[in-house]
Coordinates of C-alpha atoms and ligand atoms in Angstrom, one line a residue:
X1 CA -119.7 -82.1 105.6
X2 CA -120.8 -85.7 105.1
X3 CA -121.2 -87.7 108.4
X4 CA -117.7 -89.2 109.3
X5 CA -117.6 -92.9 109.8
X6 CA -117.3 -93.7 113.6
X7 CA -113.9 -95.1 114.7
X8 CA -111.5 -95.8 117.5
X9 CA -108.5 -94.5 117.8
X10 CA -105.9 -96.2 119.1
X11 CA -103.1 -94.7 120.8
X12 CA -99.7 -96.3 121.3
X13 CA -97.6 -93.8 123.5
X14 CA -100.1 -92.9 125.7
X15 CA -98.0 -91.3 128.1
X16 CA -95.1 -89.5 125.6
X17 CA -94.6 -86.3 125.2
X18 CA -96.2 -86.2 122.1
X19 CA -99.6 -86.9 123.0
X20 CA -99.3 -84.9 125.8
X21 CA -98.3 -81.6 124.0
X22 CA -99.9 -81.8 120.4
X23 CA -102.6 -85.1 120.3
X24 CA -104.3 -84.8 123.9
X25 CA -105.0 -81.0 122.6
X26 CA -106.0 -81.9 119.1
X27 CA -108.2 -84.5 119.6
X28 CA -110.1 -82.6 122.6
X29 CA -110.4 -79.1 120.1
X30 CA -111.4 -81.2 117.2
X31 CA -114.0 -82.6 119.3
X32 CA -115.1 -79.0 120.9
X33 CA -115.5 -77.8 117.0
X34 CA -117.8 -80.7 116.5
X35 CA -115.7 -82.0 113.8
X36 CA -114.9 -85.5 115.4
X37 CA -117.5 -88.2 114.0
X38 CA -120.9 -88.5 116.2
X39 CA -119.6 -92.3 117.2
X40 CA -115.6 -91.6 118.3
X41 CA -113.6 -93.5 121.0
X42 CA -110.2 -92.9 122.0
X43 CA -108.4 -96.1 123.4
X44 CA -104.8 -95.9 124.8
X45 CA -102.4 -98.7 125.0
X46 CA -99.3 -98.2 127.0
X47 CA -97.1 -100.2 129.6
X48 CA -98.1 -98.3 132.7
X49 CA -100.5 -99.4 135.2
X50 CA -103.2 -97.2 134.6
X51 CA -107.3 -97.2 135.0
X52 CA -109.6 -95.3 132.6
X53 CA -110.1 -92.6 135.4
X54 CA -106.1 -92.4 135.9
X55 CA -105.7 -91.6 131.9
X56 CA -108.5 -89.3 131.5
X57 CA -107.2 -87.3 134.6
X58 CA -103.4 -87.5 132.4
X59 CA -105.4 -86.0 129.8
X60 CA -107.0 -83.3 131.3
X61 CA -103.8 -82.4 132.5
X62 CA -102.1 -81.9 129.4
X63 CA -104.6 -79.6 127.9
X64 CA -104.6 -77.6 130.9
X65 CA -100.8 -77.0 130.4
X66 CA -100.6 -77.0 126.4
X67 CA -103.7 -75.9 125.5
X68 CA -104.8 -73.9 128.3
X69 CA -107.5 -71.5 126.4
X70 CA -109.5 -74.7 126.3
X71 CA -111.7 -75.4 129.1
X72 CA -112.0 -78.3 131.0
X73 CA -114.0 -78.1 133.4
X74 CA -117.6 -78.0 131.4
X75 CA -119.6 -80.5 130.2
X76 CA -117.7 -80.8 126.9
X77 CA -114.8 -82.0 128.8
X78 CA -116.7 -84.7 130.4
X79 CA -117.9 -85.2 127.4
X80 CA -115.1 -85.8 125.9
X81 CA -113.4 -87.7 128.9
X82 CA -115.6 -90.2 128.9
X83 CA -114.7 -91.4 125.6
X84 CA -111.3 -92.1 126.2
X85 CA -110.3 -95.8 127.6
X86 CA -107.3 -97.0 128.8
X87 CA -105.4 -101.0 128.5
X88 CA -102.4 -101.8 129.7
X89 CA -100.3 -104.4 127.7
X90 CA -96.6 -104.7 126.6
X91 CA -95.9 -103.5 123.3
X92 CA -93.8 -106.9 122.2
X93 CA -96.2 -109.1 124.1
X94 CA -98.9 -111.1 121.8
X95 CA -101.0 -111.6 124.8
X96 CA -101.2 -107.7 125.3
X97 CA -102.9 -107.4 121.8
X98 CA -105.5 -110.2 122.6
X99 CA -106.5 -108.2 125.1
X100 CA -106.5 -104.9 123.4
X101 CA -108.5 -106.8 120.3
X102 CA -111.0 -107.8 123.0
X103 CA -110.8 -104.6 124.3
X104 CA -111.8 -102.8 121.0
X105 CA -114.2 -106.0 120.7
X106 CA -116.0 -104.6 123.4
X107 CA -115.7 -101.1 123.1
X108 CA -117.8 -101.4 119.4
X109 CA -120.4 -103.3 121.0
X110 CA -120.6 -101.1 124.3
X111 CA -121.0 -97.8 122.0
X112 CA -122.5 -99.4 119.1
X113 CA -119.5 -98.2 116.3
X114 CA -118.4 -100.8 113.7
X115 CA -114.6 -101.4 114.3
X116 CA -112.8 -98.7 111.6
X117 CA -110.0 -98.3 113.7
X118 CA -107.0 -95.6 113.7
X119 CA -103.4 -96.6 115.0
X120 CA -101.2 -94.0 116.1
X121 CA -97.4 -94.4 117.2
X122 CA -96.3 -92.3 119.6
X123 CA -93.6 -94.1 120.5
X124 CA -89.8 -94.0 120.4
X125 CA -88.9 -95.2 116.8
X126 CA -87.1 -98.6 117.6
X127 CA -90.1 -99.4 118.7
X128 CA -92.4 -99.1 115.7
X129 CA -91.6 -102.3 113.7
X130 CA -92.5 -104.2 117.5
X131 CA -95.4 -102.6 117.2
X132 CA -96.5 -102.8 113.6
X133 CA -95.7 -107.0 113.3
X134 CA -97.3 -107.8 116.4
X135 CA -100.5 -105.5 114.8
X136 CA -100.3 -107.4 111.9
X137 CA -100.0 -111.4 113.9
X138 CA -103.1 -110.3 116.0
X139 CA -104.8 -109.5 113.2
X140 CA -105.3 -106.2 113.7
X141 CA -104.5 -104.9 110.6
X142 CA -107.1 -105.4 108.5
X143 CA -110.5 -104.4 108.8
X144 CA -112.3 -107.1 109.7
X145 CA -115.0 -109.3 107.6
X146 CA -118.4 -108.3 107.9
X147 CA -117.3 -105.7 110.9
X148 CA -114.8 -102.6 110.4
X149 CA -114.9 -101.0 106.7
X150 CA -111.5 -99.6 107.1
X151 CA -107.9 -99.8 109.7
X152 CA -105.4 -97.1 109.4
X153 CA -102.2 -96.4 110.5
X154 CA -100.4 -93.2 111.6
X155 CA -96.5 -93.3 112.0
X156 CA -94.8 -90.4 113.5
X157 CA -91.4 -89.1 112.5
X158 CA -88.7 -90.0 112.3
X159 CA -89.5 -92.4 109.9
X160 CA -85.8 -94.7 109.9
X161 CA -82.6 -93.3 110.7
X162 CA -81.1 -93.4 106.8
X163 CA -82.2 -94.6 103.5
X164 CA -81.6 -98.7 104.3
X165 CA -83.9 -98.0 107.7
X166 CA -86.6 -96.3 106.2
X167 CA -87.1 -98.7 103.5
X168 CA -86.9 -101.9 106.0
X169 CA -89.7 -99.8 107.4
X170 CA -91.5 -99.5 104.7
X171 CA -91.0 -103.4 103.7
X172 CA -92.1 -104.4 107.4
X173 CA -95.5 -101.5 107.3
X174 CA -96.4 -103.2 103.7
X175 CA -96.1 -106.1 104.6
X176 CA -98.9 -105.9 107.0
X177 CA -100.7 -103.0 105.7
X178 CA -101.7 -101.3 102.5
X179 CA -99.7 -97.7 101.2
X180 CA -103.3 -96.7 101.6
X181 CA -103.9 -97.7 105.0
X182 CA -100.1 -95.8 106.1
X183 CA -100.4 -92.4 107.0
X184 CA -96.9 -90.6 107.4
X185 CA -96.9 -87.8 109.7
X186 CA -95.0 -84.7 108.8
X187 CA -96.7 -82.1 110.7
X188 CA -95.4 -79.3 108.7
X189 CA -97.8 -80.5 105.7
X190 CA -100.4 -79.4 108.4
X191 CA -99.9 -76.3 108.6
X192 CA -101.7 -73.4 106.7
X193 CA -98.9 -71.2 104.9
X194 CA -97.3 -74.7 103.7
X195 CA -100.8 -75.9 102.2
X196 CA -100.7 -72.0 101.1
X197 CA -98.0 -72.4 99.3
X198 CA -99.3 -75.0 96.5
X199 CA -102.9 -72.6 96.6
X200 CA -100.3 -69.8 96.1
X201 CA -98.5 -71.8 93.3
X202 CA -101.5 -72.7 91.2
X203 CA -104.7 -70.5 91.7
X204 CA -103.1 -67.6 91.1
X205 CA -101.9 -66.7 87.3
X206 CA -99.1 -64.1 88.3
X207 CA -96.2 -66.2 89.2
X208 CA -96.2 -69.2 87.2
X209 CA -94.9 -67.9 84.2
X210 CA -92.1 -66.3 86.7
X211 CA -91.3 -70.1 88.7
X212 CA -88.3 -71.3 86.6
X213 CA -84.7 -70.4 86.3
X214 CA -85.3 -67.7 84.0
X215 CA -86.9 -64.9 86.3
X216 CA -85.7 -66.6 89.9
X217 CA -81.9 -66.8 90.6
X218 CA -81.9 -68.5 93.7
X219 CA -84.4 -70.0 96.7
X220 CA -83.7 -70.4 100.4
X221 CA -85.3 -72.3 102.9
X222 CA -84.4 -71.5 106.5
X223 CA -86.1 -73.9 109.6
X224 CA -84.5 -71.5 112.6
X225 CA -85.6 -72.0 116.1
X226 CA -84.4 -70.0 118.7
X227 CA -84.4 -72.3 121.6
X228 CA -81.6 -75.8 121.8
X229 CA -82.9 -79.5 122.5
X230 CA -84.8 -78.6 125.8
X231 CA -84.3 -81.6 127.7
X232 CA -84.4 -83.6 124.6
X233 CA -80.8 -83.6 124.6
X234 CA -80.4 -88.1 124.5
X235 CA -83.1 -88.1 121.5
X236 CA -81.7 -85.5 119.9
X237 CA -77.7 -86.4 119.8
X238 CA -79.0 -89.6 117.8
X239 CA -80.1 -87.6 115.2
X240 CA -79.2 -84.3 114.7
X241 CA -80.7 -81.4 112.6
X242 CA -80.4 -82.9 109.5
X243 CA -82.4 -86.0 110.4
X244 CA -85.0 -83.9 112.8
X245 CA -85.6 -81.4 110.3
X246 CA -84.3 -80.9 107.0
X247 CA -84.9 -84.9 105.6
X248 CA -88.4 -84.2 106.2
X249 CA -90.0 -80.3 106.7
X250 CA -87.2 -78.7 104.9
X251 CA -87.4 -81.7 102.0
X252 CA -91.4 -81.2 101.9
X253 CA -91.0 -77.6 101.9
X254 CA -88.7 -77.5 99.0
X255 CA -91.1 -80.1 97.0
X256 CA -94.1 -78.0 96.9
X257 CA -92.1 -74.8 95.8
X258 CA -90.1 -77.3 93.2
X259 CA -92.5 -79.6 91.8
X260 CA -94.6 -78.9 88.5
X261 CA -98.4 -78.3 88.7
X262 CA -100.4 -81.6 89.7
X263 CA -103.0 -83.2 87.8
X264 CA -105.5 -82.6 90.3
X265 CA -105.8 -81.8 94.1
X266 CA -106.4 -86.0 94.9
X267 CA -103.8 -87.3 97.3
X268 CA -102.2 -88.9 95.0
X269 CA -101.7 -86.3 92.1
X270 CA -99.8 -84.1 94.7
X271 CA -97.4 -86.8 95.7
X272 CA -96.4 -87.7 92.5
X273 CA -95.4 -84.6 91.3
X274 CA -93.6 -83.6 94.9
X275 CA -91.7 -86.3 94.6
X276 CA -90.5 -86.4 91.2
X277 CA -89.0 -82.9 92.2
X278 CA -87.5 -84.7 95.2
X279 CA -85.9 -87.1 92.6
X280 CA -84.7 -84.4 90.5
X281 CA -82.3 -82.8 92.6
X282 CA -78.8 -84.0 91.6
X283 CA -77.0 -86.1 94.3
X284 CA -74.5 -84.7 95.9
X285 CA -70.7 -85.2 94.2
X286 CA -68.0 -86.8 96.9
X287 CA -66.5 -83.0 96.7
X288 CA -69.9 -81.1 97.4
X289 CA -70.1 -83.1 100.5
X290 CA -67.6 -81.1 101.5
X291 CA -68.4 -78.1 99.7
X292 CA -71.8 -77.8 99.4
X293 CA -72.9 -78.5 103.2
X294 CA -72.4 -77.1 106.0
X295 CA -72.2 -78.7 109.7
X296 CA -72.2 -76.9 112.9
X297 CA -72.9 -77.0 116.3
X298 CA -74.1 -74.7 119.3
X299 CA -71.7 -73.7 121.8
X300 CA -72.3 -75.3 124.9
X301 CA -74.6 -77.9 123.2
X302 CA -72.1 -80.8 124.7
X303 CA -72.8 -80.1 128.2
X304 CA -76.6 -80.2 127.5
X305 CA -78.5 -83.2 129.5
X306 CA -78.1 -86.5 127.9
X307 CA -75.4 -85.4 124.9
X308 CA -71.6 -87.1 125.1
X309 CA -68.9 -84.7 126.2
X310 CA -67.3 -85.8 122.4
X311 CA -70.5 -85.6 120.9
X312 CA -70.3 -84.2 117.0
X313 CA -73.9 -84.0 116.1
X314 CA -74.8 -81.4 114.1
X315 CA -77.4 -78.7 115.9
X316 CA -77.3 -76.5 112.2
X317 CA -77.2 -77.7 108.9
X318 CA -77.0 -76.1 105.7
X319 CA -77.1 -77.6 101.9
X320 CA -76.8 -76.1 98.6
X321 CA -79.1 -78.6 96.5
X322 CA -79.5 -78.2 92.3
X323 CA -82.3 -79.4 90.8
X324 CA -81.6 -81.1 87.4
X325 CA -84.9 -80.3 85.2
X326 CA -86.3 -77.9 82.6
X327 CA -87.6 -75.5 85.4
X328 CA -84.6 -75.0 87.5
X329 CA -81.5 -75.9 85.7
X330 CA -79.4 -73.1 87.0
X331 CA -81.3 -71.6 89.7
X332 CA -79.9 -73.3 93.4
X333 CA -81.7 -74.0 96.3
X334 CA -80.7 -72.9 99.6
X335 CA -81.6 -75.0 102.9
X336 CA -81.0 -74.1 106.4
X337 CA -81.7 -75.4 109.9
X338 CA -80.7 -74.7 113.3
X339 CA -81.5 -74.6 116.6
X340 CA -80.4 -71.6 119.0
X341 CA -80.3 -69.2 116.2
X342 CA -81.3 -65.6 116.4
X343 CA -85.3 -65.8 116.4
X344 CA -88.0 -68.7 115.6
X345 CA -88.6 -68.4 112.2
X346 CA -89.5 -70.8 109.1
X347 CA -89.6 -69.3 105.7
X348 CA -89.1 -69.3 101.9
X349 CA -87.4 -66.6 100.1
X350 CA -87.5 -66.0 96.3
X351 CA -84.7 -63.8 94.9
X352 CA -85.4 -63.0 91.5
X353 CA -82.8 -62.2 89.4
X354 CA -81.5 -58.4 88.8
X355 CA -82.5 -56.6 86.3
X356 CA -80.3 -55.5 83.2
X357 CA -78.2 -52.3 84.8
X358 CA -79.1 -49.8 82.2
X359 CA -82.0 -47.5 83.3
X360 CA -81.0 -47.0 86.7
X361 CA -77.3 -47.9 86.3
X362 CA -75.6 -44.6 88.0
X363 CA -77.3 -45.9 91.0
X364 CA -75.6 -47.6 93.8
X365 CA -75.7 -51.3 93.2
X366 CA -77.5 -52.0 96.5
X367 CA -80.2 -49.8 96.0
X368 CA -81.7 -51.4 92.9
X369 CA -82.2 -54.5 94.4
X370 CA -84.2 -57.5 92.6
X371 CA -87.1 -58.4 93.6
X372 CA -87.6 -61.1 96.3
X373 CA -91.3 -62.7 97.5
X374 CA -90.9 -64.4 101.1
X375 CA -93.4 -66.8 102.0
X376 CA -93.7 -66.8 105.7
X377 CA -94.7 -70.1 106.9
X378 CA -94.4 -68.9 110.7
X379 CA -94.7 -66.6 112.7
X380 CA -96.4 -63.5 111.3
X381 CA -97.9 -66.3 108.7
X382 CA -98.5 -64.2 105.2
X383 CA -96.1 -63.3 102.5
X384 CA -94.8 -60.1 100.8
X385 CA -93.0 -59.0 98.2
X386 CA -90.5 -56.5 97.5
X387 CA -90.0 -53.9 94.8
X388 CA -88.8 -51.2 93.9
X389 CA -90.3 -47.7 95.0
X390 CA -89.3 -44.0 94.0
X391 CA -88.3 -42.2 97.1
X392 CA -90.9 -39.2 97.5
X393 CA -88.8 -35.8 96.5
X394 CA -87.1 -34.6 93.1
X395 CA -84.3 -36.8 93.1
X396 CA -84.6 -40.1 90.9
X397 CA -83.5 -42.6 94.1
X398 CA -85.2 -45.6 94.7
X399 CA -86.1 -47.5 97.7
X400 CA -87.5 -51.4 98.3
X401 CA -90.7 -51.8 99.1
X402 CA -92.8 -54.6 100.8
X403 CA -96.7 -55.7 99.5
X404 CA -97.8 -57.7 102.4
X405 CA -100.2 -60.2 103.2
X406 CA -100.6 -61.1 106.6
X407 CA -103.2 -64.4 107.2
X408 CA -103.6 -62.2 111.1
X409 CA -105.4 -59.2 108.9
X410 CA -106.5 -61.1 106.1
X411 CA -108.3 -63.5 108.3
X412 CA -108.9 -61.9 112.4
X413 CA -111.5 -64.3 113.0
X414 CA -109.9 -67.9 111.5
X415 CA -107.4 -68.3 113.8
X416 CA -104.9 -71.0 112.3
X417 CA -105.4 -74.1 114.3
X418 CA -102.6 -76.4 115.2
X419 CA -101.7 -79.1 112.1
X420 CA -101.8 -81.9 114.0
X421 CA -105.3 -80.6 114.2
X422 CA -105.8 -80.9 110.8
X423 CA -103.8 -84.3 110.4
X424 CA -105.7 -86.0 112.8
X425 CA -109.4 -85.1 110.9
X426 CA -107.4 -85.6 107.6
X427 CA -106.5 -89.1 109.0
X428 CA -110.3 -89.4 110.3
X429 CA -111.8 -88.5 107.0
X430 CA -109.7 -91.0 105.0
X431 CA -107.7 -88.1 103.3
X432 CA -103.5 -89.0 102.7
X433 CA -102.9 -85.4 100.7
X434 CA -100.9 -84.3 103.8
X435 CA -99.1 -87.4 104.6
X436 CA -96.1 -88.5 103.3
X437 CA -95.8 -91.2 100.9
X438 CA -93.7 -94.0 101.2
X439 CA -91.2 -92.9 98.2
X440 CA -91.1 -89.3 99.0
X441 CA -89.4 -90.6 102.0
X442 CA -87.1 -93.2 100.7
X443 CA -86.1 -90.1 97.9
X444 CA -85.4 -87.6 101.2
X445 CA -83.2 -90.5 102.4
X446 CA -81.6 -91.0 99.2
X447 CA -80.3 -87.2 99.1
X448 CA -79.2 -87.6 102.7
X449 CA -77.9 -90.5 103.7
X450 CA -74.7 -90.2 101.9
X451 CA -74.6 -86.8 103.6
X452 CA -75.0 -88.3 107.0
X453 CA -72.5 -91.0 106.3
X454 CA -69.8 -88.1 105.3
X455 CA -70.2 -86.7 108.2
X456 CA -70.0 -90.1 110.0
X457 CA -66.5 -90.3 108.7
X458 CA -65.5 -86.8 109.3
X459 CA -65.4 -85.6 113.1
X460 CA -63.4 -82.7 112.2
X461 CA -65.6 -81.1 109.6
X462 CA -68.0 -79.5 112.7
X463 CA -67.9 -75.7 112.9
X464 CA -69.1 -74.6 115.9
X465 CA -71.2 -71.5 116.3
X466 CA -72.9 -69.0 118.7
X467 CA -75.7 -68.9 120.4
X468 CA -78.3 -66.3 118.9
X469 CA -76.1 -66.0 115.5
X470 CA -76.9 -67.7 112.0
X471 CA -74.7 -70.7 112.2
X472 CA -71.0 -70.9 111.1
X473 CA -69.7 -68.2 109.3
X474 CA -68.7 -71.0 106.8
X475 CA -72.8 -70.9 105.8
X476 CA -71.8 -67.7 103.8
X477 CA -69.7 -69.8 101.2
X478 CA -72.5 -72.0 100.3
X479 CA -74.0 -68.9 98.3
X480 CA -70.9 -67.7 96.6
X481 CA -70.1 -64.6 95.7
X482 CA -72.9 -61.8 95.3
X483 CA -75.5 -63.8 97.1
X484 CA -76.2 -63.5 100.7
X485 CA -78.7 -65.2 103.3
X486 CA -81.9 -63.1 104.4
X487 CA -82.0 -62.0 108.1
X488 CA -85.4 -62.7 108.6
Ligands
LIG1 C1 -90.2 -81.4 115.2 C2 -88.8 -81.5 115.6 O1 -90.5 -82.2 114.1 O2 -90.4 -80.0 114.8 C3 -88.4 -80.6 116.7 O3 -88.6 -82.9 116.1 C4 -88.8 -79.1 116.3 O4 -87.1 -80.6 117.1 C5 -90.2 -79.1 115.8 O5 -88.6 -78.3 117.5 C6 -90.5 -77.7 115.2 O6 -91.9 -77.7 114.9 P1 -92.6 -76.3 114.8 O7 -94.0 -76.6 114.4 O8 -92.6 -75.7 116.2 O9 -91.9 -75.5 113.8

């Protein structure tokens, strides 16, 4: 790998959760593994009095309780400690931003790295477009003359609250920085089995020719965690499932199964054909927003910290989406999300269609079943298939049969690191293929929004549901008759 280019990186949110669950860790392994460029620095810039010593301790902290298989107590972590900086300043106040420019001023010339910079918002969303214009007024946004070849910016999810916020967002991030300089953060893109899933796609000649609504009668998408909003209850009630999850992993998930092969492998190649397939899928009719969608809601999730007694946000969502091109004119797609469902479980399920009823047609229905390929995305990352198998013994009967491939066996010694991870270095190295683009958003808000405004209207069309089951029974109708969801 070529030398990387040295940088800061610039944390906003130095304190959040985020940074002290996923960044604090993925910075410090990236560093371990060598893969952080030779001239790195990590500045924070938060509102709380703090000192460089203060910070690093913060740090060190957080690894030891979210990553604690990394050591900290070795010479790497000092290391590694004594490249991260601290500055307080207000995130609304221009004078805050003179400093921090002097700051990073100082910092170049201290450690002798030109000023490419990173920007990373961990913050609470309302505060981003603060954040972003007083970046741009100090000047901060572009690299500067004769000094920094390059100035990014990473923006965490969520990215607006409905189509008209994410676009505003968009407006105010172009109008200070270039789509090349935005990187969008869905972490899900950063994770192996999703990558896997284009690699899956398109290096292998076996399922192509089957990916259309010819061979494959239906796909579903299930997001299930089996934990509820875990003290996340006030950030949560504002947006629900179907903002937290399904307008962005769920979306992305469905866009790299959907779209048609790309060009190439370039950042942009990918995009384009994601979100075309994004584009594709027919809005949803003033009667499938009650039909085709499904709302519900945990029992006991109103008495959780920090959600309203009356509160009607959805904890599970379902959709049944159609996507209106040559490939899958026919065949839906199936999406579901929820938290406090049976098990933690992300995957992708392929049922194929049946096969004509003639050879083994004296058999029970259910034991000639089609075939169906399930892409794990996690746990027990891999995928299998399954087919049909003769039972051993003299009796034509017939039993279905998985072909596995587990990443665990296929790869024991390449562990599958954390995306944010891989998003970080991504971000590092200049690379946008696993970053969002602005119009793949706006097009996940556009199938959504009017969604989320239905259900604005409509306090009554919340089923509630059980902990540990799959959601409202009501999820079953989505499939219609001879269809049924996959227990993972
Ligand atoms: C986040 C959501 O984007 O994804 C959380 O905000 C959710 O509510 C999390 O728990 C799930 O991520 P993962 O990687 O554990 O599937």
């Amino acid at each position: 790998m070529s030398e990387l280019d040295p940088c800061t990186f610039v944390l906003f949110g130095a304190t959040g959760d985020l940074t002290r669950r996923k960044l604090a860790p993925a910075l410090y392994a990236l560093f371990r593994e060598g893969l952080l460029p030779p001239k790195f620095n990590v500045l924070a810039y938060a509102r709380r009095e703090k000192d460089d010593e203060a910070f690093r301790a913060d740090l060190k902290e957080a690894v030891k309780k979210y990553a604690p298989d990394l050591p900290t107590n070795d010479d790497q972590w000092r290391a590694f400690a004594s490249l991260c900086f601290y500055e307080r300043g207000e995130f609304d106040q221009p004078e805050g931003y003179r400093a921090l420019k002097e700051r990073l001023d100082a910092l170049d010339t201290e450690r002798g790295a030109p000023c490419n910079r990173i920007y990373y918002l961990a913050i609470p969303p309302e505060q981003y477009e603060t954040v972003i214009e007083c970046l741009g007024s100090a000047g901060l946004a572009q690299a500067e003359e004769g000094c920094g070849r390059w100035t990014r910016i990473i923006v965490e999810k969520p990215f607006g609250y409905d189509a008209e916020t994410a676009r505003q967002l968009n407006n105010t991030l172009l109008t200070h920085f270039t789509e090349e300089q935005i990187y969008r953060i869905d972490h899900y893109l950063g994770k192996e089995t999703v990558q896997n899933i284009l690699v899956f796609r398109f290096a292998n000649e076996l399922f192509e020719p089957l990916w259309n609504h010819r061979f494959i009668d239906h796909v579903q998408i299930t997001v299930a965690e089996d934990i509820g909003v875990e003290g996340r209850g006030g950030y949560f009630d504002q947006a629900g499932i179907a903002r937290d999850i399904l307008q962005n992993h769920g979306l992305q998930i469905l866009s790299l199964v959907a779209m048609e092969p790309p060009v190439s492998l370039d950042a942009d190649a990918v995009r384009d054909e994601k979100v075309k397939a994004v584009r594709a899928i027919r809005p949803l009719s003033a009667d499938e927003l009650q039909t085709a969608v499904v709302r519900g809601q945990y029992d006991g999730y109103r008495t959780e910290e920090g959600v309203p007694p009356d509160s009607v946000t959805e904890t599970f969502a379902a959709l049944r989406l159609h996507i209106d091109n040559w490939r899958w004119g026919g065949t839906p797609f199936f999406l579901r999300a929820g938290k406090y469902l049976p098990e933690r479980v992300t995957e992708v399920a392929i049922q194929f269609r049946r096969i004509p009823q003639v050879l083994f047609a004296k058999m029970e229905r259910k034991a000639v079943q089609p075939n169906l390929l399930v892409i794990r995305i996690q746990p027990n990352e891999g995928i299998f298939l399954q087919v049909g198998a003769k039972e051993p013994g003299p009796a034509m009967r017939l039993t279905p049969v998985d072909m596995e491939f587990s990443y665990k066996e296929a790869f024991p010694d390449a562990p599958i690191a954390d995306a944010y991870e891989r998003l970080l270095l991504d971000a590092v190295r200049g690379d946008a293929s696993l970053f969002a683009r602005g119009d793949e958003v706006e097009a996940a808000w556009n199938l959504l929004t009017p969604v989320l405004h239905a259900w604005q209207e409509r306090r009554d069309t919340i089923h509630p549901y059980f902990k540990g089951t799959w959601g409202p029974a009501k999820t079953n109708d989505l499939l219609g008759p001879d269809r049924a969801w996959r227990e993972p």
